[in-house]
C-alpha positions as YAML, in Angstrom:
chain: A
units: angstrom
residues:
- id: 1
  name: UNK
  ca: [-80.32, 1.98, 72.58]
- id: 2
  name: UNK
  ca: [-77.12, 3.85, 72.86]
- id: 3
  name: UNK
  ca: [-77.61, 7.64, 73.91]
- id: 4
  name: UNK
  ca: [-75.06, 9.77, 72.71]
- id: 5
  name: UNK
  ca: [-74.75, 13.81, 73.84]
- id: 6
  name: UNK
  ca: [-73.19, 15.73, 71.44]
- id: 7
  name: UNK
  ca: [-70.94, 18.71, 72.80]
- id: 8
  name: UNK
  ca: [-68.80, 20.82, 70.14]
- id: 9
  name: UNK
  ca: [-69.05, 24.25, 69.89]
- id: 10
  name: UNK
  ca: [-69.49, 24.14, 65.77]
- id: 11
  name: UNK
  ca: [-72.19, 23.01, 64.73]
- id: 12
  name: UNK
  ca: [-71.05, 21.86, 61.18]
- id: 13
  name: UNK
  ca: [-69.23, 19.10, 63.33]
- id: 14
  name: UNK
  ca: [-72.14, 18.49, 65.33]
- id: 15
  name: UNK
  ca: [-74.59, 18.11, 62.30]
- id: 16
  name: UNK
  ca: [-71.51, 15.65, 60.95]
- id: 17
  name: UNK
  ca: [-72.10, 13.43, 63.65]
- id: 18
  name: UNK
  ca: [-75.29, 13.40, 64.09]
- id: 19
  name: UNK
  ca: [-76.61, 12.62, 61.21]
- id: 20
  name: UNK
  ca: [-73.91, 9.57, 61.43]
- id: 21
  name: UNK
  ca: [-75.27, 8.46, 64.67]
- id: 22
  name: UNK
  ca: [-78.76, 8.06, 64.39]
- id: 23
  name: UNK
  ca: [-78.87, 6.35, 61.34]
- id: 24
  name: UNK
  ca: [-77.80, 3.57, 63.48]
- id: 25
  name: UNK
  ca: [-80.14, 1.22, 64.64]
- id: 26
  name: UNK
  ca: [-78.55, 1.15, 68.16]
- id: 27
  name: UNK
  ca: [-77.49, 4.60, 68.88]
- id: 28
  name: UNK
  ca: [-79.36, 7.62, 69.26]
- id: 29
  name: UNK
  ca: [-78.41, 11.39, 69.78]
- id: 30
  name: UNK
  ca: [-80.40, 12.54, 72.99]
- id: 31
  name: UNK
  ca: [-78.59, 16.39, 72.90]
- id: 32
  name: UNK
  ca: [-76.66, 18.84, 71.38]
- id: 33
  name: UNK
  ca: [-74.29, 21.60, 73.86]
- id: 34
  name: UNK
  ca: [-72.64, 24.52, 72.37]
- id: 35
  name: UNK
  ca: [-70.41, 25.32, 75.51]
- id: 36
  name: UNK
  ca: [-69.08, 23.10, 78.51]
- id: 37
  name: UNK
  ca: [-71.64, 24.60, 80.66]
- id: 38
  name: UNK
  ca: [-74.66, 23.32, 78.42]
- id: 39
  name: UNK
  ca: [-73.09, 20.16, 78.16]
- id: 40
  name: UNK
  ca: [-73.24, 19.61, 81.78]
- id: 41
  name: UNK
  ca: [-76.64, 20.94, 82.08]
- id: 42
  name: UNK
  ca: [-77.96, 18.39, 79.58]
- id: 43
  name: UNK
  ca: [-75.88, 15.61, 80.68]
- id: 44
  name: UNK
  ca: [-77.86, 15.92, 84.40]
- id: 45
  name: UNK
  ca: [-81.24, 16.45, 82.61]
- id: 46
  name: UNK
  ca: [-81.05, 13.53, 79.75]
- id: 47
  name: UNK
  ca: [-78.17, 11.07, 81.48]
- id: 48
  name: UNK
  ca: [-76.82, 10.03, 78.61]
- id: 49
  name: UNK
  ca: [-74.46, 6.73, 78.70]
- id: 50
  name: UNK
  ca: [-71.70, 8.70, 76.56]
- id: 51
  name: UNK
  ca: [-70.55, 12.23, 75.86]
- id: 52
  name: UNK
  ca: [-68.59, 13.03, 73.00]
- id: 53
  name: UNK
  ca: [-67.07, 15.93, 74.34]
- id: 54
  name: UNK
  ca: [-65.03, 18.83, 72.56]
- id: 55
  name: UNK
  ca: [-62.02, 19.68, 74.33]
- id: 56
  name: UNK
  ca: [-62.06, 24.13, 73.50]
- id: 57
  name: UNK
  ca: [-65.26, 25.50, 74.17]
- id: 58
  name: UNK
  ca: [-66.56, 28.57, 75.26]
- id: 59
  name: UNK
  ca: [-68.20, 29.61, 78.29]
- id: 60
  name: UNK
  ca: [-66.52, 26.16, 80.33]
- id: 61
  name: UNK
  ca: [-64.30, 24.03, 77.84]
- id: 62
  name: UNK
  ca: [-64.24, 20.27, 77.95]
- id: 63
  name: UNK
  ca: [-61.86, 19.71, 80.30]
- id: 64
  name: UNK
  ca: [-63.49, 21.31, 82.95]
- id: 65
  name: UNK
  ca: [-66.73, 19.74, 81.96]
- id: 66
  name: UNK
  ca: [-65.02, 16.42, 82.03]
- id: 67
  name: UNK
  ca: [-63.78, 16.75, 85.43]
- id: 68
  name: UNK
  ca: [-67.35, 17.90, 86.91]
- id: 69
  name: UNK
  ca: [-69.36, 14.64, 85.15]
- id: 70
  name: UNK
  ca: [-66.93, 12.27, 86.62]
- id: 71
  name: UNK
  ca: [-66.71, 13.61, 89.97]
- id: 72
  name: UNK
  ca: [-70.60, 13.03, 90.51]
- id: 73
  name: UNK
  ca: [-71.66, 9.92, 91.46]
- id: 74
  name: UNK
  ca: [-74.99, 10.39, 90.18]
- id: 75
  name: UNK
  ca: [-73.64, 10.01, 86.76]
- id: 76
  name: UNK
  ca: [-71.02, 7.40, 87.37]
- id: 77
  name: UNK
  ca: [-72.80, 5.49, 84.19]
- id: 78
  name: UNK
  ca: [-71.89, 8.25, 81.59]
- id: 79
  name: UNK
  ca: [-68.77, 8.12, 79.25]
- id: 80
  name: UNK
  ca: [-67.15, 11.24, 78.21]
- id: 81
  name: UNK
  ca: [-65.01, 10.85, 74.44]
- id: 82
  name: UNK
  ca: [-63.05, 13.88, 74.60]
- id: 83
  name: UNK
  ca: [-62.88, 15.54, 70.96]
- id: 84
  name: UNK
  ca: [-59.40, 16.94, 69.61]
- id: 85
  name: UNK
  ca: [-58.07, 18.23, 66.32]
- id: 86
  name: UNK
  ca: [-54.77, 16.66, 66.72]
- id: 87
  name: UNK
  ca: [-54.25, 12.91, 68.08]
- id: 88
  name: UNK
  ca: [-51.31, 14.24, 70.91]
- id: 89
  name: UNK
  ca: [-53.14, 17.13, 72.25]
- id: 90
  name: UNK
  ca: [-51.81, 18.45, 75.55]
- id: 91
  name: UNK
  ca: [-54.92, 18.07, 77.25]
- id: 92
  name: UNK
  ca: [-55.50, 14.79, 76.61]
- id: 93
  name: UNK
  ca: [-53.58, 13.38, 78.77]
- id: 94
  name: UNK
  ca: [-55.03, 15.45, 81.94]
- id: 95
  name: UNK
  ca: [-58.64, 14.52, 80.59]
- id: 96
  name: UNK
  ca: [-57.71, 11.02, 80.84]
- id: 97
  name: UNK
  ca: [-56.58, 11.82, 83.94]
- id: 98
  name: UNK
  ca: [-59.20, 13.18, 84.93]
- id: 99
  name: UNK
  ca: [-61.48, 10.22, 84.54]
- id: 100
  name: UNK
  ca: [-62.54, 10.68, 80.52]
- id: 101
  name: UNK
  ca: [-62.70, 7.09, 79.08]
- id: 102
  name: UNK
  ca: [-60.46, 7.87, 76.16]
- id: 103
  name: UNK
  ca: [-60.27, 10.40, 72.70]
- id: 104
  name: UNK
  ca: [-61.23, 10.81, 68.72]
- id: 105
  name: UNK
  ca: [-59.99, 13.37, 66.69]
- id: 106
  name: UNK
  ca: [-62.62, 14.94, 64.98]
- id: 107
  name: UNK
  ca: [-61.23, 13.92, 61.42]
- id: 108
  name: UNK
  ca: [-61.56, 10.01, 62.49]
- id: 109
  name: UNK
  ca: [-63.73, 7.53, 60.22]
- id: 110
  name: UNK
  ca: [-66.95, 6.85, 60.74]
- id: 111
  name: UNK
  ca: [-66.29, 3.44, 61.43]
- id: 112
  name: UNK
  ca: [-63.89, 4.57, 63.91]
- id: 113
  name: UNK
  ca: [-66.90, 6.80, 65.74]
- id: 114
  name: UNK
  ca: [-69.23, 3.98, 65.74]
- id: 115
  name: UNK
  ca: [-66.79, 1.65, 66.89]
- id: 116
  name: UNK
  ca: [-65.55, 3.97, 69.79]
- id: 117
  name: UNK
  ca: [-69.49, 4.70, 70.84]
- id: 118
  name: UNK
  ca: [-70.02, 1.38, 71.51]
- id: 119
  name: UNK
  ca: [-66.37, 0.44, 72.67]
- id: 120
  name: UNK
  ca: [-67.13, 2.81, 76.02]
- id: 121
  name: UNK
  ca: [-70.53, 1.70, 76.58]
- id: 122
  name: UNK
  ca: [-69.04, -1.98, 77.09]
- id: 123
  name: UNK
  ca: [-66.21, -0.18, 79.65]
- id: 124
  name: UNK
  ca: [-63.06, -0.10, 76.86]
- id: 125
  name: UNK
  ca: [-61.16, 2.72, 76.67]
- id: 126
  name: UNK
  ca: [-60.82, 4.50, 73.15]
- id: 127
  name: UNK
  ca: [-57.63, 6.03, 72.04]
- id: 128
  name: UNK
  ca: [-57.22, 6.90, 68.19]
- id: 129
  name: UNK
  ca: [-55.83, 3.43, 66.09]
- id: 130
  name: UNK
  ca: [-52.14, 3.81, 66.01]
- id: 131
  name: UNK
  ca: [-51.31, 6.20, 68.47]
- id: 132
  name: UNK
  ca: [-52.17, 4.09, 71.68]
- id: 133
  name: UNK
  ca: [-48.39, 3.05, 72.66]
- id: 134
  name: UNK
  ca: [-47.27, 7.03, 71.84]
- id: 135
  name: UNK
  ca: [-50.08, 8.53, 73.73]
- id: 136
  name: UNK
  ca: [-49.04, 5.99, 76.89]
- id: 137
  name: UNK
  ca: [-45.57, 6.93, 76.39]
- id: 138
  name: UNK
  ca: [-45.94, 10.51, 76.61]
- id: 139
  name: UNK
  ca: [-48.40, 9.96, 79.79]
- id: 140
  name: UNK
  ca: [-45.97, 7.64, 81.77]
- id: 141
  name: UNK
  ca: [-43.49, 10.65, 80.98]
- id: 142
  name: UNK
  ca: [-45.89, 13.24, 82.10]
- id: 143
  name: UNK
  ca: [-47.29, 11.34, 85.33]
- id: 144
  name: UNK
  ca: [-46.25, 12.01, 89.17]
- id: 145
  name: UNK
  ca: [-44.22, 10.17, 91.25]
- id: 146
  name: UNK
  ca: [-45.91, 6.58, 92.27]
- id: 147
  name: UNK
  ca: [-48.37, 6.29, 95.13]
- id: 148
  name: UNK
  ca: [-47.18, 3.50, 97.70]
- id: 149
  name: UNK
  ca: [-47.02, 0.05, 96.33]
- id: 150
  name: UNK
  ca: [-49.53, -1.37, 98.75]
- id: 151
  name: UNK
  ca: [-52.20, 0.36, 96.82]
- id: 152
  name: UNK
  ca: [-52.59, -2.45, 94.57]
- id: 153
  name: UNK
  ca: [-52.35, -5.20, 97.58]
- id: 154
  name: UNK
  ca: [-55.92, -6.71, 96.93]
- id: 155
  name: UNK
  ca: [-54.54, -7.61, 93.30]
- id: 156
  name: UNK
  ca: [-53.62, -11.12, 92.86]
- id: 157
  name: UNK
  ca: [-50.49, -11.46, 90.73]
- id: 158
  name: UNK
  ca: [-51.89, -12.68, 87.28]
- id: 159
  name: UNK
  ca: [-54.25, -9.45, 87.95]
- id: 160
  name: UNK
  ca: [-51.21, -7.19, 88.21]
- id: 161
  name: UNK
  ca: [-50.19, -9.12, 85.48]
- id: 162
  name: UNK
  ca: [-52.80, -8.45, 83.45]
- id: 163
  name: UNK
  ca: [-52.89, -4.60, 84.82]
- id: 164
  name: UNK
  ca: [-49.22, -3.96, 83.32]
- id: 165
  name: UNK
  ca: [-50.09, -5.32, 80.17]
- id: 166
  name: UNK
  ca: [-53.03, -3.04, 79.74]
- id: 167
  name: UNK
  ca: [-50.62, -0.09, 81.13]
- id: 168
  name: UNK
  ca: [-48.27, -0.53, 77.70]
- id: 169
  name: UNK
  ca: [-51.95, -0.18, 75.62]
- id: 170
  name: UNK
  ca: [-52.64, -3.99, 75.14]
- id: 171
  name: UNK
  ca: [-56.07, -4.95, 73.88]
- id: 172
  name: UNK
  ca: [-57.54, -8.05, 75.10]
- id: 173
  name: UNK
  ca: [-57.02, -9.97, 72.83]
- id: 174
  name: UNK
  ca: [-53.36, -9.22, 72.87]
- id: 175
  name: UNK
  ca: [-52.91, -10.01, 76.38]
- id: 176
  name: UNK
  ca: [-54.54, -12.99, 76.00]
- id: 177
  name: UNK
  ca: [-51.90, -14.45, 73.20]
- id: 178
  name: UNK
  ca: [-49.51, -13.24, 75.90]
- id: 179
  name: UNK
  ca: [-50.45, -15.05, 78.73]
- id: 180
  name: UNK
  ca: [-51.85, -18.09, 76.30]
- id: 181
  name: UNK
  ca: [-55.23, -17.87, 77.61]
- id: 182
  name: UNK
  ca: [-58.83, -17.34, 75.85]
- id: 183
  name: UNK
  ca: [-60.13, -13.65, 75.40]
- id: 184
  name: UNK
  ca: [-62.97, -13.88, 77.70]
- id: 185
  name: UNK
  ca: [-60.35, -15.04, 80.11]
- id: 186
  name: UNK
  ca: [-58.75, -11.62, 79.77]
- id: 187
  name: UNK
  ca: [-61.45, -9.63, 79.81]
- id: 188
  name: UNK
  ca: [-62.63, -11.04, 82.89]
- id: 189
  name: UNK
  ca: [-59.53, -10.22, 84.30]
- id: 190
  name: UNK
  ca: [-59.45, -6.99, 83.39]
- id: 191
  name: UNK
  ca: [-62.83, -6.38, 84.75]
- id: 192
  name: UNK
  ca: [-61.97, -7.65, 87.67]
- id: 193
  name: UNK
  ca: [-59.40, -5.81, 88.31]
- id: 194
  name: UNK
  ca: [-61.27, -2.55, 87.25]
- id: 195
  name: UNK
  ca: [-63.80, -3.76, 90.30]
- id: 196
  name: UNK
  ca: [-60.92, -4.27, 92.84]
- id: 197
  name: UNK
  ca: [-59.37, -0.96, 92.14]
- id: 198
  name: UNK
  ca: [-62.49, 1.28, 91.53]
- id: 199
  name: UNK
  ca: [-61.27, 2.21, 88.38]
- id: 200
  name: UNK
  ca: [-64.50, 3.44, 85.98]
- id: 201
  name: UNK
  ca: [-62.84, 2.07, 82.90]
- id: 202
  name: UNK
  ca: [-59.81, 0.72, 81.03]
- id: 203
  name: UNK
  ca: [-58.73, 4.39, 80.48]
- id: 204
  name: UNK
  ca: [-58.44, 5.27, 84.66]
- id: 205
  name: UNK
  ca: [-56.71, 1.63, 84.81]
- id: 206
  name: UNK
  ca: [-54.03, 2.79, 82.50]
- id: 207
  name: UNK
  ca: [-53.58, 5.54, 84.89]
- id: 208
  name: UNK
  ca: [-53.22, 3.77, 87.96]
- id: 209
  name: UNK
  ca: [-50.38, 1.27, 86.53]
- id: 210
  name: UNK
  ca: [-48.50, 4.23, 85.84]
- id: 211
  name: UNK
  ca: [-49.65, 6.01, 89.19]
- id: 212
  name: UNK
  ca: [-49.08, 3.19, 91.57]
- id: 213
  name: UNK
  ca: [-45.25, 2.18, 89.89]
- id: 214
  name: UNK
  ca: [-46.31, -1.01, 88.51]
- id: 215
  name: UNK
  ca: [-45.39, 0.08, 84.82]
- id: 216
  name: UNK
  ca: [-42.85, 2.52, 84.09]
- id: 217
  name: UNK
  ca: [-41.27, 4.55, 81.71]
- id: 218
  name: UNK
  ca: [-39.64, 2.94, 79.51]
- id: 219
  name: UNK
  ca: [-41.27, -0.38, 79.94]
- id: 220
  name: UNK
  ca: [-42.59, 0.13, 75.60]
- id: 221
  name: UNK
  ca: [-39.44, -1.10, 74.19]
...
């Protein structure tokens, strides 16, 4: 069972998903937070394995929030889904940052919720269908200057390979028509890599091929 805390400070939105959620047979909605500072409260109490996390809240907003789950190690296994009305939100890209394993806008399909619940429970990161490559873009623009390039040395080349391609917002499955090799193959190169670098999820290794100068502007055609 997937346990899902619910922070939004309206609670139409949270009644929304909620009522979506647990009439799945594999997801279940442990809490509801009203403000950032609720949110982290419950998250320590309940450890939930993903937070769907508003970005503007009162009291202590998401983004704060955000930072203060994944700087604890005790909950290194939750997932915060960071919330926006609009799919290029300004904060989004310092929540990602920041060690959030991706982002929904709150007008997203159901199907799309479900799918990005799950998605972050098995270690993908979620950014919104068909704004993956923009979002990237507008990261690698925003990012600061590389860290030295022996921060990658325990890589092996076909897993800095594999890192670059998931820097430009491959899937999986497209990396592994690149490379002609199966999807499990990929995967398992991805996750690999996540181990190497300490990376918590696809998300943070999107960040480090852009922080360490491996992929660069530019590099999405």
């Amino acid at each position: 069972m997937i346990r899902v805390l619910l922070a939004d400070d309206q609670s139409l939105v949270r009644a929304g998903f909620k009522a979506l959620l647990d009439a799945q047979p594999d997801i279940e909605v442990a809490g509801e937070a009203a403000d950032g500072e609720e949110a982290l409260r419950l998250v320590g109490e309940l450890g939930p394995d993903v937070v769907l996390m508003d970005i503007r809240m009162p009291v202590l907003d998401g983004l704060a929030a955000t930072r203060r789950i994944t700087a604890d190690q005790a909950l290194d296994g939750v997932r915060v889904v960071m919330l926006t009305t609009f799919e290029l939100d300004e904060y989004v890209f310092e929540a990602i940052r920041s060690g959030a394993s991706g982002f929904l806008v709150k007008d997203t399909e159901p199907e799309e919720l479900l799918r990005a619940v799950r998605a972050v429970v098995d270690g993908d990161a979620l950014l919104s269908p068909g704004v993956t490559r923009r979002l990237i873009a507008e990261f690698a623009a925003r990012s600061k200057a590389p860290a030295a390039a022996d921060s990658l040395g325990g890589l092996t080349e076909r897993e800095r390979e594999v890192m670059a391609l998931v820097g430009i917002g491959m899937s999986n499955e497209e990396i592994a028509r690149r490379l002609v090799v199966s999807p499990l193959t990929a995967k398992t190169h991805v996750s690999r890599t996540m181990v190497k670098l300490g990376a918590r999820d696809r998300a943070q290794l999107v960040v480090l091929a852009y922080e360490s100068g491996l992929v660069r502007p530019g590099w999405l055609g």
